[in-house]
PDB file of C-alpha atoms in Angstrom:
ATOM      1  CA  MET A   1     -71.150 183.764 -25.949  1.00 46.00           C
ATOM      2  CA  SER A   2     -71.524 180.054 -25.295  1.00 55.00           C
ATOM      3  CA  SER A   3     -70.600 177.222 -27.566  1.00 76.00           C
ATOM      4  CA  GLU A   4     -72.401 173.932 -27.879  1.00 87.00           C
ATOM      5  CA  ARG A   5     -70.819 170.770 -26.655  1.00 88.00           C
ATOM      6  CA  THR A   6     -69.508 168.582 -29.469  1.00 92.00           C
ATOM      7  CA  HIS A   7     -69.356 164.855 -30.060  1.00 91.00           C
ATOM      8  CA  TYR A   8     -65.547 165.094 -29.788  1.00 93.00           C
ATOM      9  CA  GLU A   9     -65.805 166.703 -26.336  1.00 93.00           C
ATOM     10  CA  ALA A  10     -68.122 163.927 -25.186  1.00 94.00           C
ATOM     11  CA  GLN A  11     -65.577 161.360 -26.346  1.00 94.00           C
ATOM     12  CA  LEU A  12     -62.865 163.246 -24.439  1.00 94.00           C
ATOM     13  CA  ASP A  13     -65.028 162.945 -21.318  1.00 95.00           C
ATOM     14  CA  ILE A  14     -65.415 159.220 -21.890  1.00 95.00           C
ATOM     15  CA  ASP A  15     -61.681 158.750 -22.421  1.00 96.00           C
ATOM     16  CA  TYR A  16     -60.976 160.748 -19.242  1.00 95.00           C
ATOM     17  CA  ALA A  17     -63.260 158.450 -17.233  1.00 95.00           C
ATOM     18  CA  ILE A  18     -61.566 155.370 -18.693  1.00 95.00           C
ATOM     19  CA  GLU A  19     -58.150 156.785 -17.752  1.00 95.00           C
ATOM     20  CA  LEU A  20     -59.318 157.740 -14.240  1.00 96.00           C
ATOM     21  CA  HIS A  21     -60.713 154.281 -13.513  1.00 95.00           C
ATOM     22  CA  ALA A  22     -57.604 152.605 -14.958  1.00 96.00           C
ATOM     23  CA  ARG A  23     -55.426 154.591 -12.557  1.00 96.00           C
ATOM     24  CA  HIS A  24     -57.668 153.651  -9.627  1.00 96.00           C
ATOM     25  CA  ILE A  25     -57.411 149.988 -10.571  1.00 96.00           C
ATOM     26  CA  LYS A  26     -53.615 150.193 -10.669  1.00 95.00           C
ATOM     27  CA  LEU A  27     -53.446 152.054  -7.348  1.00 94.00           C
ATOM     28  CA  TYR A  28     -55.704 149.583  -5.534  1.00 93.00           C
ATOM     29  CA  ARG A  29     -53.837 146.606  -6.986  1.00 92.00           C
ATOM     30  CA  HIS A  30     -50.554 148.091  -5.810  1.00 92.00           C
ATOM     31  CA  LEU A  31     -51.995 148.694  -2.338  1.00 89.00           C
ATOM     32  CA  ARG A  32     -53.270 145.126  -2.189  1.00 88.00           C
ATOM     33  CA  TRP A  33     -49.815 143.868  -3.208  1.00 88.00           C
ATOM     34  CA  LEU A  34     -48.128 146.090  -0.601  1.00 86.00           C
ATOM     35  CA  PHE A  35     -50.435 144.955   2.199  1.00 83.00           C
ATOM     36  CA  SER A  36     -49.884 141.317   1.243  1.00 82.00           C
ATOM     37  CA  LEU A  37     -46.133 141.814   1.248  1.00 81.00           C
ATOM     38  CA  VAL A  38     -46.210 143.488   4.662  1.00 78.00           C
ATOM     39  CA  PHE A  39     -48.414 140.702   6.064  1.00 74.00           C
ATOM     40  CA  LEU A  40     -46.108 137.992   4.738  1.00 74.00           C
ATOM     41  CA  VAL A  41     -42.833 139.609   5.763  1.00 75.00           C
ATOM     42  CA  SER A  42     -44.125 140.818   9.113  1.00 71.00           C
ATOM     43  CA  GLY A  43     -45.681 137.476   9.941  1.00 67.00           C
ATOM     44  CA  SER A  44     -42.390 135.755   9.181  1.00 67.00           C
ATOM     45  CA  VAL A  45     -40.462 138.252  11.303  1.00 63.00           C
ATOM     46  CA  VAL A  46     -42.856 137.859  14.227  1.00 60.00           C
ATOM     47  CA  PHE A  47     -42.587 134.098  14.007  1.00 62.00           C
ATOM     48  CA  ALA A  48     -38.782 134.246  13.761  1.00 62.00           C
ATOM     49  CA  GLY A  49     -38.662 136.834  16.555  1.00 61.00           C
ATOM     50  CA  ALA A  50     -40.773 134.678  18.803  1.00 58.00           C
ATOM     51  CA  LEU A  51     -38.514 131.697  18.165  1.00 55.00           C
ATOM     52  CA  ALA A  52     -35.319 133.691  18.618  1.00 62.00           C
ATOM     53  CA  GLU A  53     -36.698 135.669  21.554  1.00 66.00           C
ATOM     54  CA  LEU A  54     -36.302 139.027  19.814  1.00 63.00           C
ATOM     55  CA  GLY A  55     -39.030 140.676  21.836  1.00 67.00           C
ATOM     56  CA  PRO A  56     -38.731 144.319  20.684  1.00 70.00           C
ATOM     57  CA  LEU A  57     -38.569 143.344  17.008  1.00 68.00           C
ATOM     58  CA  ALA A  58     -41.605 141.120  17.383  1.00 67.00           C
ATOM     59  CA  LYS A  59     -43.530 143.946  19.083  1.00 69.00           C
ATOM     60  CA  TRP A  60     -42.801 146.475  16.329  1.00 74.00           C
ATOM     61  CA  THR A  61     -43.559 143.969  13.628  1.00 70.00           C
ATOM     62  CA  GLY A  62     -46.807 143.072  15.352  1.00 71.00           C
ATOM     63  CA  ALA A  63     -47.719 146.756  15.386  1.00 75.00           C
ATOM     64  CA  ALA A  64     -46.953 146.970  11.655  1.00 75.00           C
ATOM     65  CA  ILE A  65     -49.203 143.975  10.990  1.00 76.00           C
ATOM     66  CA  ALA A  66     -52.017 145.535  13.010  1.00 78.00           C
ATOM     67  CA  LEU A  67     -51.648 148.882  11.204  1.00 80.00           C
ATOM     68  CA  CYS A  68     -51.664 147.239   7.766  1.00 78.00           C
ATOM     69  CA  ALA A  69     -54.664 145.115   8.730  1.00 80.00           C
ATOM     70  CA  ILE A  70     -56.557 148.263   9.720  1.00 82.00           C
ATOM     71  CA  LEU A  71     -55.569 150.035   6.479  1.00 82.00           C
ATOM     72  CA  ASP A  72     -56.479 146.977   4.434  1.00 82.00           C
ATOM     73  CA  HIS A  73     -59.875 146.799   6.120  1.00 80.00           C
ATOM     74  CA  LEU A  74     -60.543 150.535   5.693  1.00 82.00           C
ATOM     75  CA  THR A  75     -59.446 150.783   2.069  1.00 82.00           C
ATOM     76  CA  SER A  76     -60.632 147.344   0.842  1.00 88.00           C
ATOM     77  CA  PRO A  77     -58.310 147.585  -2.175  1.00 90.00           C
ATOM     78  CA  ALA A  78     -59.469 144.349  -3.830  1.00 89.00           C
ATOM     79  CA  GLU A  79     -63.128 145.361  -3.649  1.00 92.00           C
ATOM     80  CA  LYS A  80     -62.462 148.886  -4.913  1.00 92.00           C
ATOM     81  CA  ALA A  81     -60.288 147.606  -7.763  1.00 93.00           C
ATOM     82  CA  ALA A  82     -63.182 145.361  -8.822  1.00 94.00           C
ATOM     83  CA  GLN A  83     -65.645 148.280  -8.698  1.00 94.00           C
ATOM     84  CA  HIS A  84     -63.384 150.466 -10.819  1.00 95.00           C
ATOM     85  CA  HIS A  85     -62.732 147.583 -13.221  1.00 96.00           C
ATOM     86  CA  GLU A  86     -66.476 147.173 -13.789  1.00 96.00           C
ATOM     87  CA  LEU A  87     -66.965 150.909 -14.338  1.00 96.00           C
ATOM     88  CA  LYS A  88     -64.008 151.070 -16.713  1.00 96.00           C
ATOM     89  CA  ARG A  89     -65.548 148.210 -18.704  1.00 96.00           C
ATOM     90  CA  ARG A  90     -68.850 150.102 -18.957  1.00 97.00           C
ATOM     91  CA  TRP A  91     -67.092 153.331 -20.002  1.00 97.00           C
ATOM     92  CA  CYS A  92     -65.187 151.361 -22.674  1.00 97.00           C
ATOM     93  CA  GLU A  93     -68.462 149.943 -23.976  1.00 97.00           C
ATOM     94  CA  LEU A  94     -69.830 153.482 -24.239  1.00 97.00           C
ATOM     95  CA  ARG A  95     -66.667 154.590 -26.044  1.00 96.00           C
ATOM     96  CA  ALA A  96     -67.050 151.748 -28.541  1.00 96.00           C
ATOM     97  CA  GLU A  97     -70.694 152.673 -29.212  1.00 96.00           C
ATOM     98  CA  SER A  98     -70.236 156.462 -29.139  1.00 94.00           C
ATOM     99  CA  GLY A  99     -69.570 156.787 -32.865  1.00 92.00           C
ATOM    100  CA  LYS A 100     -73.076 155.518 -33.623  1.00 95.00           C
ATOM    101  CA  LEU A 101     -74.899 157.495 -30.929  1.00 95.00           C
ATOM    102  CA  LYS A 102     -76.322 160.990 -30.960  1.00 95.00           C
ATOM    103  CA  LEU A 103     -74.760 163.482 -28.566  1.00 95.00           C
ATOM    104  CA  ALA A 104     -77.864 163.598 -26.351  1.00 94.00           C
ATOM    105  CA  GLU A 105     -77.742 159.815 -25.864  1.00 95.00           C
ATOM    106  CA  ILE A 106     -74.011 159.903 -25.094  1.00 96.00           C
ATOM    107  CA  ASP A 107     -74.562 162.654 -22.515  1.00 95.00           C
ATOM    108  CA  ARG A 108     -77.452 160.703 -20.972  1.00 96.00           C
ATOM    109  CA  ARG A 109     -75.242 157.618 -20.590  1.00 96.00           C
ATOM    110  CA  ILE A 110     -72.345 159.689 -19.245  1.00 96.00           C
ATOM    111  CA  SER A 111     -74.673 161.128 -16.597  1.00 94.00           C
ATOM    112  CA  ALA A 112     -75.820 157.642 -15.621  1.00 95.00           C
ATOM    113  CA  LEU A 113     -72.242 156.371 -15.320  1.00 95.00           C
ATOM    114  CA  ARG A 114     -71.148 159.411 -13.313  1.00 93.00           C
ATOM    115  CA  GLY A 115     -74.021 158.688 -10.926  1.00 92.00           C
ATOM    116  CA  GLU A 116     -72.503 155.354  -9.905  1.00 90.00           C
ATOM    117  CA  ASP A 117     -71.450 155.242  -6.265  1.00 84.00           C
ATOM    118  CA  VAL A 118     -67.712 154.664  -6.380  1.00 90.00           C
ATOM    119  CA  HIS A 119     -64.979 156.377  -4.402  1.00 90.00           C
ATOM    120  CA  ILE A 120     -62.810 158.663  -6.557  1.00 92.00           C
ATOM    121  CA  ILE A 121     -59.417 159.664  -5.196  1.00 92.00           C
ATOM    122  CA  SER A 122     -59.098 163.353  -6.024  1.00 94.00           C
ATOM    123  CA  ALA A 123     -55.307 163.116  -6.313  1.00 95.00           C
ATOM    124  CA  LEU A 124     -55.760 160.908  -9.394  1.00 96.00           C
ATOM    125  CA  GLN A 125     -58.069 163.319 -11.223  1.00 95.00           C
ATOM    126  CA  THR A 126     -55.476 165.784 -12.535  1.00 95.00           C
ATOM    127  CA  PRO A 127     -52.976 163.092 -13.634  1.00 96.00           C
ATOM    128  CA  SER A 128     -55.831 161.352 -15.492  1.00 96.00           C
ATOM    129  CA  TYR A 129     -56.920 164.652 -17.050  1.00 95.00           C
ATOM    130  CA  ASN A 130     -53.347 165.350 -18.205  1.00 95.00           C
ATOM    131  CA  ALA A 131     -52.866 161.843 -19.637  1.00 95.00           C
ATOM    132  CA  ASN A 132     -56.118 162.148 -21.559  1.00 94.00           C
ATOM    133  CA  LEU A 133     -55.118 165.530 -22.997  1.00 94.00           C
ATOM    134  CA  ARG A 134     -51.704 164.219 -24.018  1.00 94.00           C
ATOM    135  CA  ARG A 135     -53.253 161.189 -25.702  1.00 92.00           C
ATOM    136  CA  HIS A 136     -55.421 163.506 -27.801  1.00 93.00           C
ATOM    137  CA  GLY A 137     -52.639 165.952 -28.677  1.00 93.00           C
ATOM    138  CA  HIS A 138     -53.603 168.766 -26.287  1.00 93.00           C
ATOM    139  CA  GLU A 139     -50.532 168.736 -24.056  1.00 91.00           C
ATOM    140  CA  ALA A 140     -50.490 172.548 -23.885  1.00 93.00           C
ATOM    141  CA  HIS A 141     -53.623 172.378 -21.685  1.00 94.00           C
ATOM    142  CA  ALA A 142     -52.140 169.941 -19.142  1.00 92.00           C
ATOM    143  CA  ARG A 143     -52.139 171.146 -15.543  1.00 95.00           C
ATOM    144  CA  ARG A 144     -49.230 171.156 -13.146  1.00 95.00           C
ATOM    145  CA  LEU A 145     -49.417 168.399 -10.519  1.00 95.00           C
ATOM    146  CA  SER A 146     -49.122 169.122  -6.822  1.00 96.00           C
ATOM    147  CA  ALA A 147     -46.573 167.072  -4.879  1.00 96.00           C
ATOM    148  CA  TRP A 148     -49.389 164.925  -3.459  1.00 95.00           C
ATOM    149  CA  GLU A 149     -50.921 164.291  -6.904  1.00 95.00           C
ATOM    150  CA  TRP A 150     -47.501 163.379  -8.280  1.00 95.00           C
ATOM    151  CA  LEU A 151     -46.846 160.958  -5.388  1.00 93.00           C
ATOM    152  CA  VAL A 152     -50.230 159.228  -5.605  1.00 93.00           C
ATOM    153  CA  ASP A 153     -49.883 158.959  -9.384  1.00 92.00           C
ATOM    154  CA  ALA A 154     -46.373 157.513  -8.982  1.00 92.00           C
ATOM    155  CA  VAL A 155     -47.699 154.847  -6.597  1.00 89.00           C
ATOM    156  CA  ALA A 156     -50.468 154.041  -9.066  1.00 87.00           C
TER     157      ALA A 156
END
């Protein structure tokens, strides 16, 4: 026995996507802030270490700068935050229009938005799912977070 998808379920899907992209935006902004902080502090320490002839400290700080530069380059947090911000905006537009649209049109637009090429961090999916359920009064269906999901969500 199968049941048909409802307009309400489609709106839940839209709200989930909005929540998921919002959490990605926050995470990438926090990463960008962290990398900037490390670059500033480490650069100051290296400069001070070079002046004060603190060789070992300058070496370790230089290694930290190099590691953060690599992570910053690999993750591109500013670029990814912008991508997620644009997708969140488009999902919000769909949410605003969804009351006037037929279910088939909503599902067609959802499929198009899901087809966008953007990196989704799997550890943010369950926290986003739970937040969406809680917002709509379905807390009993929330899933337990793994330690990794909890940590990533806490950073975001």
